[in-house]
Tab-separated table of C-alpha atoms in Angstrom:
chain	number	residue	atom	x	y	z
A	41	MET	CA	-77.597	168.920	33.661
A	42	ASN	CA	-77.252	171.211	36.671
A	43	THR	CA	-73.832	172.500	37.609
A	44	TYR	CA	-73.189	173.229	41.264
A	45	SER	CA	-70.360	175.038	42.966
A	46	LYS	CA	-68.088	172.950	45.185
A	47	ASP	CA	-69.720	174.120	48.406
A	48	GLN	CA	-73.213	173.564	46.942
A	49	ALA	CA	-72.335	170.017	45.929
A	50	GLU	CA	-70.912	169.355	49.393
A	51	ALA	CA	-74.050	170.846	50.971
A	52	ILE	CA	-76.345	168.604	48.889
A	53	THR	CA	-74.309	165.550	49.945
A	54	THR	CA	-74.448	166.554	53.614
A	55	ILE	CA	-78.212	167.168	53.497
A	56	GLY	CA	-78.785	163.817	51.766
A	57	ARG	CA	-76.707	161.984	54.379
A	58	TRP	CA	-78.582	163.736	57.183
A	59	LEU	CA	-81.985	162.782	55.758
A	60	LYS	CA	-81.005	159.112	55.544
A	61	THR	CA	-79.644	158.843	59.084
A	62	PRO	CA	-80.468	162.041	61.012
A	63	GLU	CA	-78.364	162.118	64.164
A	64	GLN	CA	-80.230	165.239	65.198
A	65	GLN	CA	-83.618	166.644	64.283
A	66	TYR	CA	-82.397	169.746	62.452
A	67	LEU	CA	-79.668	170.955	60.134
A	68	THR	CA	-78.673	174.602	59.648
A	69	LEU	CA	-77.543	176.023	56.302
A	70	GLY	CA	-76.123	179.535	56.037
A	71	GLY	CA	-75.463	181.308	52.769
A	72	TYR	CA	-74.457	184.836	51.812
A	73	ALA	CA	-76.474	186.783	49.250
A	74	GLY	CA	-75.628	185.491	45.767
A	75	THR	CA	-74.440	182.031	46.850
A	76	GLY	CA	-77.492	180.242	45.437
A	77	LYS	CA	-79.475	179.185	48.515
A	78	THR	CA	-82.751	178.959	46.581
A	79	THR	CA	-81.065	176.978	43.796
A	80	LEU	CA	-79.811	174.579	46.452
A	81	LEU	CA	-83.307	174.207	47.932
A	82	ALA	CA	-84.672	173.420	44.475
A	83	ALA	CA	-81.949	170.801	43.997
A	84	PHE	CA	-82.735	169.334	47.407
A	85	ARG	CA	-86.446	169.050	46.544
A	86	LYS	CA	-85.759	167.426	43.172
A	87	ILE	CA	-83.326	164.865	44.591
A	88	LEU	CA	-85.718	164.077	47.434
A	89	HIS	CA	-88.568	163.511	44.953
A	90	ASP	CA	-86.402	161.304	42.732
A	91	ASN	CA	-85.381	159.109	45.665
A	92	ASN	CA	-88.528	159.347	47.815
A	93	PRO	CA	-91.454	160.460	45.606
A	94	GLY	CA	-93.976	160.180	48.443
A	95	LYS	CA	-92.218	162.601	50.801
A	96	ARG	CA	-94.078	165.843	51.534
A	97	VAL	CA	-92.194	169.057	52.271
A	98	ALA	CA	-93.448	172.164	54.053
A	99	PHE	CA	-91.489	175.237	52.951
A	100	ALA	CA	-92.023	178.173	55.302
A	101	ALA	CA	-90.743	181.748	55.571
A	102	PHE	CA	-91.273	184.493	58.123
A	103	THR	CA	-93.216	186.907	55.910
A	104	GLY	CA	-95.944	186.418	53.329
A	105	LYS	CA	-93.928	188.136	50.650
A	106	ALA	CA	-90.869	185.958	51.303
A	107	ALA	CA	-93.038	182.845	51.115
A	108	GLN	CA	-94.547	184.057	47.842
A	109	VAL	CA	-91.096	184.712	46.333
A	110	LEU	CA	-89.818	181.317	47.453
A	111	ARG	CA	-92.902	179.577	46.047
A	112	GLY	CA	-92.428	181.354	42.712
A	113	LYS	CA	-88.775	180.308	42.446
A	114	LEU	CA	-89.535	176.690	43.315
A	115	GLN	CA	-92.405	176.603	40.808
A	116	GLU	CA	-90.207	178.214	38.165
A	117	GLN	CA	-87.782	175.307	38.545
A	118	LYS	CA	-90.730	172.859	38.536
A	119	VAL	CA	-89.765	171.122	41.769
A	120	LEU	CA	-92.685	172.008	44.061
A	121	GLN	CA	-94.945	168.954	44.397
A	122	LYS	CA	-98.744	168.938	44.797
A	123	ALA	CA	-98.531	167.630	48.357
A	124	ASP	CA	-95.985	170.309	49.367
A	125	SER	CA	-96.843	173.651	50.910
A	126	CYS	CA	-95.103	177.012	50.828
A	127	SER	CA	-96.447	179.459	53.394
A	128	THR	CA	-95.585	181.659	56.336
A	129	LEU	CA	-94.374	179.928	59.477
A	130	HIS	CA	-97.406	181.313	61.232
A	131	SER	CA	-100.007	179.793	58.898
A	132	LEU	CA	-98.070	176.499	58.858
A	133	MET	CA	-98.004	176.045	62.626
A	134	TYR	CA	-101.015	177.907	64.027
A	135	TYR	CA	-104.753	178.090	63.470
A	136	SER	CA	-107.435	180.440	64.763
A	137	GLU	CA	-110.319	179.433	66.995
A	138	GLY	CA	-111.809	182.915	66.799
A	139	LYS	CA	-115.286	183.546	65.433
A	140	LYS	CA	-115.889	185.917	62.525
A	141	ASP	CA	-117.139	188.636	64.868
A	142	SER	CA	-114.376	188.303	67.474
A	143	ALA	CA	-110.609	188.571	67.736
A	144	PRO	CA	-108.757	185.404	66.630
A	145	ASN	CA	-107.458	183.036	69.294
A	146	TRP	CA	-104.331	181.433	67.855
A	147	ARG	CA	-103.475	177.834	68.758
A	148	LYS	CA	-100.570	175.642	67.726
A	149	ARG	CA	-101.522	172.699	65.553
A	150	GLU	CA	-101.033	169.282	67.108
A	151	THR	CA	-99.660	167.636	63.955
A	152	LEU	CA	-98.522	168.554	60.447
A	153	PRO	CA	-99.197	166.456	57.301
A	154	TYR	CA	-95.603	166.796	56.080
A	155	ASP	CA	-92.460	164.702	56.366
A	156	ILE	CA	-89.872	167.501	56.306
A	157	ILE	CA	-89.966	171.195	57.226
A	158	VAL	CA	-87.738	173.740	55.449
A	159	VAL	CA	-87.510	177.100	57.230
A	160	ASP	CA	-86.259	179.941	55.028
A	161	GLU	CA	-84.933	183.211	56.515
A	162	ALA	CA	-84.048	181.263	59.655
A	163	SER	CA	-81.863	184.096	60.947
A	164	MET	CA	-85.155	185.787	61.949
A	165	VAL	CA	-86.548	182.882	63.976
A	166	SER	CA	-86.911	183.488	67.711
A	167	GLU	CA	-86.305	180.793	70.302
A	168	ASP	CA	-89.982	180.269	71.151
A	169	ILE	CA	-90.987	179.898	67.484
A	170	TRP	CA	-88.075	177.540	66.872
A	171	ASN	CA	-89.179	175.365	69.798
A	172	ASP	CA	-92.661	175.243	68.248
A	173	VAL	CA	-91.151	174.137	64.912
A	174	LEU	CA	-89.230	171.327	66.600
A	175	SER	CA	-92.258	170.241	68.655
A	176	PHE	CA	-93.805	168.570	65.590
A	177	GLY	CA	-90.992	166.009	65.613
A	178	LYS	CA	-90.186	166.409	61.901
A	179	PRO	CA	-86.705	166.779	60.368
A	180	VAL	CA	-86.079	170.518	59.911
A	181	LEU	CA	-83.702	172.200	57.463
A	182	ALA	CA	-83.141	175.799	58.601
A	183	VAL	CA	-81.791	178.116	55.900
A	184	GLY	CA	-80.602	181.684	56.415
A	185	ASP	CA	-77.879	184.264	55.852
A	186	HIS	CA	-75.107	184.096	58.448
A	187	GLY	CA	-73.819	187.505	57.363
A	188	GLN	CA	-76.895	189.312	58.696
A	189	LEU	CA	-77.611	190.810	62.070
A	190	PRO	CA	-78.818	188.407	64.776
A	191	PRO	CA	-82.517	188.415	65.768
A	192	ILE	CA	-83.866	191.508	67.540
A	193	ASN	CA	-83.375	191.635	71.316
A	194	SER	CA	-82.328	188.000	71.622
A	195	ASP	CA	-79.273	185.893	72.401
A	196	PHE	CA	-80.762	183.077	70.308
A	197	ASN	CA	-79.426	182.921	66.746
A	198	LEU	CA	-79.783	179.858	64.506
A	199	MET	CA	-77.328	181.348	62.036
A	200	ALA	CA	-74.593	182.171	64.539
A	201	GLU	CA	-72.581	179.152	63.376
A	202	PRO	CA	-74.454	177.178	60.693
A	203	GLN	CA	-73.470	173.558	60.182
A	204	ILE	CA	-73.295	174.081	56.396
A	205	LYS	CA	-72.016	177.304	54.816
A	206	LEU	CA	-72.334	178.646	51.275
A	207	GLU	CA	-69.808	181.435	50.765
A	208	LYS	CA	-68.860	181.324	47.087
A	209	ILE	CA	-70.715	183.985	45.079
A	210	TRP	CA	-72.085	182.654	41.797
A	211	ARG	CA	-70.592	184.239	38.682
A	212	GLN	CA	-74.054	185.383	37.493
A	213	ALA	CA	-74.832	186.909	40.891
A	214	ALA	CA	-71.432	188.598	41.078
A	215	ASP	CA	-72.487	190.812	38.140
A	216	SER	CA	-75.401	192.216	40.152
A	217	PRO	CA	-74.645	195.696	41.570
A	218	ILE	CA	-76.608	194.849	44.722
A	219	ILE	CA	-74.468	191.759	45.310
A	220	GLN	CA	-71.335	193.822	44.618
A	221	VAL	CA	-72.138	196.427	47.260
A	222	ALA	CA	-73.364	193.712	49.650
A	223	THR	CA	-69.985	192.017	49.352
A	224	MET	CA	-68.232	195.345	50.026
A	225	ALA	CA	-70.388	195.819	53.106
A	226	ARG	CA	-69.747	192.312	54.412
A	227	GLN	CA	-66.018	192.240	53.735
A	228	ASP	CA	-64.941	195.875	54.190
A	229	GLY	CA	-67.758	197.625	56.020
A	230	GLN	CA	-67.406	200.457	53.533
A	231	ILE	CA	-69.164	201.327	50.270
A	232	PRO	CA	-67.544	204.202	48.336
A	233	VAL	CA	-69.705	206.992	46.911
A	234	GLY	CA	-70.503	206.207	43.282
A	235	ASP	CA	-72.956	204.873	40.705
A	236	TYR	CA	-72.860	201.085	40.493
A	237	GLY	CA	-75.430	200.801	37.705
A	238	ASN	CA	-79.003	199.537	37.395
A	239	GLY	CA	-80.345	201.928	40.019
A	240	VAL	CA	-77.703	201.181	42.667
A	241	GLN	CA	-75.925	204.275	44.015
A	242	LYS	CA	-74.080	205.584	47.040
A	243	LEU	CA	-74.720	209.343	47.468
A	244	SER	CA	-72.886	211.821	49.641
A	245	ARG	CA	-75.241	213.479	52.100
A	246	SER	CA	-73.179	216.674	51.842
A	247	LEU	CA	-74.219	217.324	48.219
A	248	PRO	CA	-77.331	219.507	47.628
A	249	GLU	CA	-78.704	217.233	44.895
A	250	THR	CA	-78.832	214.293	47.337
A	251	GLY	CA	-81.770	215.947	49.089
A	252	ASP	CA	-83.736	216.033	45.825
A	253	VAL	CA	-83.166	212.322	45.263
A	254	ILE	CA	-84.280	211.522	48.813
A	255	GLU	CA	-87.422	213.627	48.490
A	256	GLU	CA	-88.392	211.931	45.235
A	257	ILE	CA	-88.064	208.478	46.812
A	258	LEU	CA	-90.022	209.493	49.912
A	259	ARG	CA	-92.883	210.744	47.727
A	260	GLY	CA	-93.078	207.402	45.916
A	261	PRO	CA	-95.417	204.470	46.646
A	262	ALA	CA	-94.792	203.259	50.195
A	263	ASP	CA	-95.615	199.655	49.343
A	264	GLU	CA	-92.794	199.486	46.783
A	265	ARG	CA	-89.879	200.647	48.917
A	266	LEU	CA	-88.191	200.473	52.297
A	267	VAL	CA	-86.601	203.443	54.056
A	268	LEU	CA	-83.927	202.296	56.506
A	269	CYS	CA	-81.785	204.024	59.108
A	270	GLY	CA	-79.910	203.319	62.326
A	271	TYR	CA	-81.186	205.726	64.947
A	272	ASN	CA	-84.706	205.730	66.359
A	273	HIS	CA	-84.849	209.521	66.313
A	274	THR	CA	-84.049	209.476	62.570
A	275	ARG	CA	-86.794	206.913	62.033
A	276	GLN	CA	-89.205	209.101	64.007
A	277	LYS	CA	-88.448	212.187	61.891
A	278	LEU	CA	-88.657	210.241	58.611
A	279	ASN	CA	-92.022	208.730	59.527
A	280	ALA	CA	-93.425	212.157	60.404
A	281	HIS	CA	-92.103	213.680	57.166
A	282	ILE	CA	-93.403	210.866	54.956
A	283	ARG	CA	-96.858	211.138	56.539
A	284	GLU	CA	-96.807	214.891	55.789
A	285	LEU	CA	-95.944	214.152	52.162
A	286	LYS	CA	-98.869	211.745	52.039
A	287	GLU	CA	-101.099	214.513	53.428
A	288	PHE	CA	-102.289	212.806	56.575
A	289	GLU	CA	-104.137	215.538	58.443
A	290	SER	CA	-103.197	214.479	61.975
A	291	GLN	CA	-100.165	213.138	63.829
A	292	GLU	CA	-102.403	210.342	65.109
A	293	PRO	CA	-102.546	207.052	63.186
A	294	ALA	CA	-105.347	206.757	60.653
A	295	ARG	CA	-106.954	204.371	58.204
A	296	GLY	CA	-104.444	203.551	55.455
A	297	ASP	CA	-101.354	204.094	57.613
A	298	ILE	CA	-98.542	201.564	57.351
A	299	ILE	CA	-97.559	200.315	60.807
A	300	VAL	CA	-94.872	198.027	62.204
A	301	CYS	CA	-95.232	195.501	65.008
A	302	LEU	CA	-92.741	196.150	67.819
A	303	ARG	CA	-93.166	192.997	69.874
A	304	ASN	CA	-93.633	189.272	69.245
A	305	SER	CA	-97.093	188.152	70.306
A	306	ARG	CA	-98.396	184.577	70.241
A	307	GLU	CA	-101.892	185.848	71.092
A	308	SER	CA	-102.113	188.119	68.052
A	309	GLY	CA	-99.970	185.952	65.759
A	310	LEU	CA	-97.584	188.839	64.987
A	311	HIS	CA	-93.810	189.075	65.129
A	312	ASN	CA	-91.399	191.907	65.751
A	313	GLY	CA	-90.776	193.911	62.566
A	314	GLN	CA	-93.862	192.715	60.666
A	315	LEU	CA	-95.539	195.403	58.543
A	316	GLY	CA	-99.285	195.936	58.229
A	317	VAL	CA	-101.893	198.433	57.072
A	318	ILE	CA	-104.573	199.960	59.299
A	319	GLU	CA	-108.071	199.204	58.011
A	320	ALA	CA	-109.940	200.861	60.890
A	321	ILE	CA	-108.953	202.724	64.060
A	322	VAL	CA	-111.073	204.327	66.791
A	323	PRO	CA	-110.621	205.425	70.414
A	324	ALA	CA	-111.134	202.474	72.740
A	325	ASP	CA	-114.382	202.194	74.690
A	326	ASN	CA	-114.329	202.640	78.490
A	327	ASP	CA	-110.967	204.416	78.352
A	328	PRO	CA	-111.332	207.557	80.525
A	329	GLU	CA	-107.573	208.233	80.530
A	330	ASN	CA	-107.421	208.082	76.708
A	331	ILE	CA	-104.646	205.472	76.686
A	332	TRP	CA	-105.789	203.110	73.942
A	333	TYR	CA	-106.764	202.798	70.306
A	334	TYR	CA	-108.867	199.943	69.009
A	335	ILE	CA	-107.283	198.878	65.708
A	336	VAL	CA	-108.130	196.565	62.838
A	337	ALA	CA	-105.072	195.977	60.635
A	338	GLN	CA	-103.902	193.413	58.082
A	339	PHE	CA	-100.384	191.912	58.423
A	340	ASP	CA	-99.604	189.363	55.684
A	341	ASP	CA	-101.920	186.441	56.492
A	342	VAL	CA	-102.715	187.692	60.001
A	343	ARG	CA	-105.593	190.073	60.717
A	344	PHE	CA	-105.135	192.018	63.950
A	345	GLU	CA	-108.192	193.196	65.844
A	346	GLY	CA	-107.350	194.581	69.250
A	347	TYR	CA	-105.886	197.362	71.344
A	348	ALA	CA	-102.695	199.407	70.981
A	349	PRO	CA	-101.272	202.104	73.309
A	350	ARG	CA	-101.528	205.618	71.898
A	351	GLU	CA	-98.189	206.801	73.292
A	352	GLN	CA	-96.189	204.332	71.171
A	353	PHE	CA	-97.107	206.000	67.876
A	354	GLY	CA	-94.434	208.547	67.003
A	355	ALA	CA	-92.355	207.696	70.085
A	356	ALA	CA	-88.575	207.791	69.797
A	357	SER	CA	-88.182	204.288	71.242
A	358	THR	CA	-90.166	201.169	72.108
A	359	LEU	CA	-92.021	201.415	75.404
A	360	ALA	CA	-90.143	199.504	78.092
A	361	ARG	CA	-93.340	198.957	80.103
A	362	PRO	CA	-96.450	199.155	77.935
A	363	PRO	CA	-99.760	199.714	79.735
A	364	ARG	CA	-101.757	196.599	80.594
A	365	ARG	CA	-105.304	195.565	79.817
A	366	ALA	CA	-107.565	192.707	80.838
A	367	LYS	CA	-106.068	189.279	80.144
A	368	LYS	CA	-108.769	188.416	77.593
A	369	ASP	CA	-107.969	191.481	75.437
A	370	ILE	CA	-105.708	191.209	72.383
A	371	VAL	CA	-102.995	193.877	72.696
A	372	GLY	CA	-100.332	194.899	70.182
A	373	LEU	CA	-97.451	197.350	70.240
A	374	PHE	CA	-97.188	199.365	67.009
A	375	ASP	CA	-95.629	202.449	65.470
A	376	PHE	CA	-95.641	204.022	62.013
A	377	GLY	CA	-93.810	201.805	59.536
A	378	TYR	CA	-92.836	204.070	56.640
A	379	ALA	CA	-89.233	204.178	57.867
A	380	LEU	CA	-87.588	201.410	59.884
A	381	THR	CA	-84.366	200.777	61.701
A	382	VAL	CA	-82.332	198.073	59.976
A	383	HIS	CA	-82.824	195.778	62.979
A	384	LYS	CA	-86.604	195.966	62.520
A	385	ALA	CA	-86.352	195.376	58.751
A	386	GLN	CA	-84.462	192.076	58.860
A	387	GLY	CA	-87.403	190.047	57.567
A	388	SER	CA	-88.451	192.547	54.888
A	389	GLN	CA	-87.449	193.228	51.296
A	390	ALA	CA	-88.670	195.685	48.675
A	391	PRO	CA	-88.045	196.537	44.999
A	392	LYS	CA	-86.430	199.850	46.056
A	393	VAL	CA	-84.504	200.533	49.268
A	394	LEU	CA	-83.198	203.839	50.642
A	395	VAL	CA	-80.528	203.425	53.337
A	396	PHE	CA	-79.230	206.184	55.599
A	397	GLU	CA	-75.848	205.066	56.921
A	398	GLU	CA	-75.835	205.615	60.690
A	399	ARG	CA	-73.277	203.907	62.903
A	400	PHE	CA	-73.684	203.760	66.660
A	401	ALA	CA	-70.659	204.875	68.643
A	402	LYS	CA	-70.531	201.537	70.507
A	403	MET	CA	-70.677	199.422	67.336
A	404	ASN	CA	-67.592	197.306	66.724
A	405	ASP	CA	-66.436	196.705	63.145
A	406	ASP	CA	-68.121	193.295	62.855
A	407	ASP	CA	-71.470	194.667	64.054
A	408	TRP	CA	-71.200	197.530	61.580
A	409	ARG	CA	-70.435	195.206	58.655
A	410	ARG	CA	-73.467	193.082	59.580
A	411	TRP	CA	-75.657	196.177	59.913
A	412	LEU	CA	-74.630	197.550	56.510
A	413	TYR	CA	-74.844	194.132	54.814
A	414	THR	CA	-78.306	193.510	56.245
A	415	ALA	CA	-79.437	196.952	55.082
A	416	VAL	CA	-78.328	196.654	51.451
A	417	THR	CA	-79.546	193.066	51.034
A	418	ARG	CA	-83.137	194.242	51.710
A	419	ALA	CA	-83.128	195.615	48.138
A	420	GLU	CA	-84.505	193.504	45.292
A	421	GLN	CA	-83.941	195.864	42.335
A	422	GLU	CA	-82.863	199.415	43.223
A	423	LEU	CA	-80.731	200.670	46.102
A	424	ILE	CA	-79.826	204.188	47.179
A	425	ILE	CA	-77.341	204.574	50.065
A	426	VAL	CA	-76.854	207.976	51.678
A	427	GLY	CA	-73.621	208.432	53.597
A	428	PHE	CA	-70.150	209.937	53.476
């Protein structure tokens, strides 16, 4: 018999009541790290199956990795049904009309063969994507973390004031060092220097040995860790240094480079902050001013084949006015993605995370707590924080 916390039990009751007589199309559920959001989703799916065995649920997350993790947890609890799906939001809602030898042309599906949509990591959803979700006319349960930063460059935030809140940390989760420091970040905005166990540490940047720890992490496999900071100029320097450690021979992007998308694009199917790997890159044809690269790169379940401005790679900030190409061309805005600002990393997680504490002068205390909380909750197993 499952045991739920008081707020989980209340949430399950509220969701059940909403599904029976939905007064509005969607319901928002916010939960801090360690409050059991995934456990609640599993309970929701089981109860729905028990009461309505024919109902089909589409679970969707922003990134491929997040969708894979969610699918694994639902399968582990044996609640995912054969008619359900668990995918990225992109693959759920869009399809490509492109031919094999041409760039994909993404279109929104007209219908979905599901009765309910569950959107995980809803704090990352932009207004245009959210409108596309609602356009299918299905009941939507949007789940996210209301302690995180709001979406990048947007006033729209599904998790600004969720209708249901999970705020009690489970006893099992409370023993996790990552949850402990996340709670410090969220409540106090301060994590003292120290060793919290199981690979979770806060190091003082003034100590000589801290540099050795940083260098060891930066030399490690890039696909197993995230390097996070606050300032763009720090990100720029870290990206350049990591590429040197990986012995890239040029400052220009090359095959095998990890890149980050800097702008949402319906045409390419990419979203801001999504990470990919360059498979091929060449100077663009008919480009006398040497402005463009032609890039082939893989981002989760989206393959990008198109143009990207040269000047964005290694730049200290995102171009305010990127150069333009013909309307038919697929264009993306990318930079190196070995180190990210915390704002860009909101939809990402990794086994190991290295965080450089950097607070903007104009940040108020609430913004800083959200920044630090978002940073440390990107870690799945190990976390190194560098600060004072």
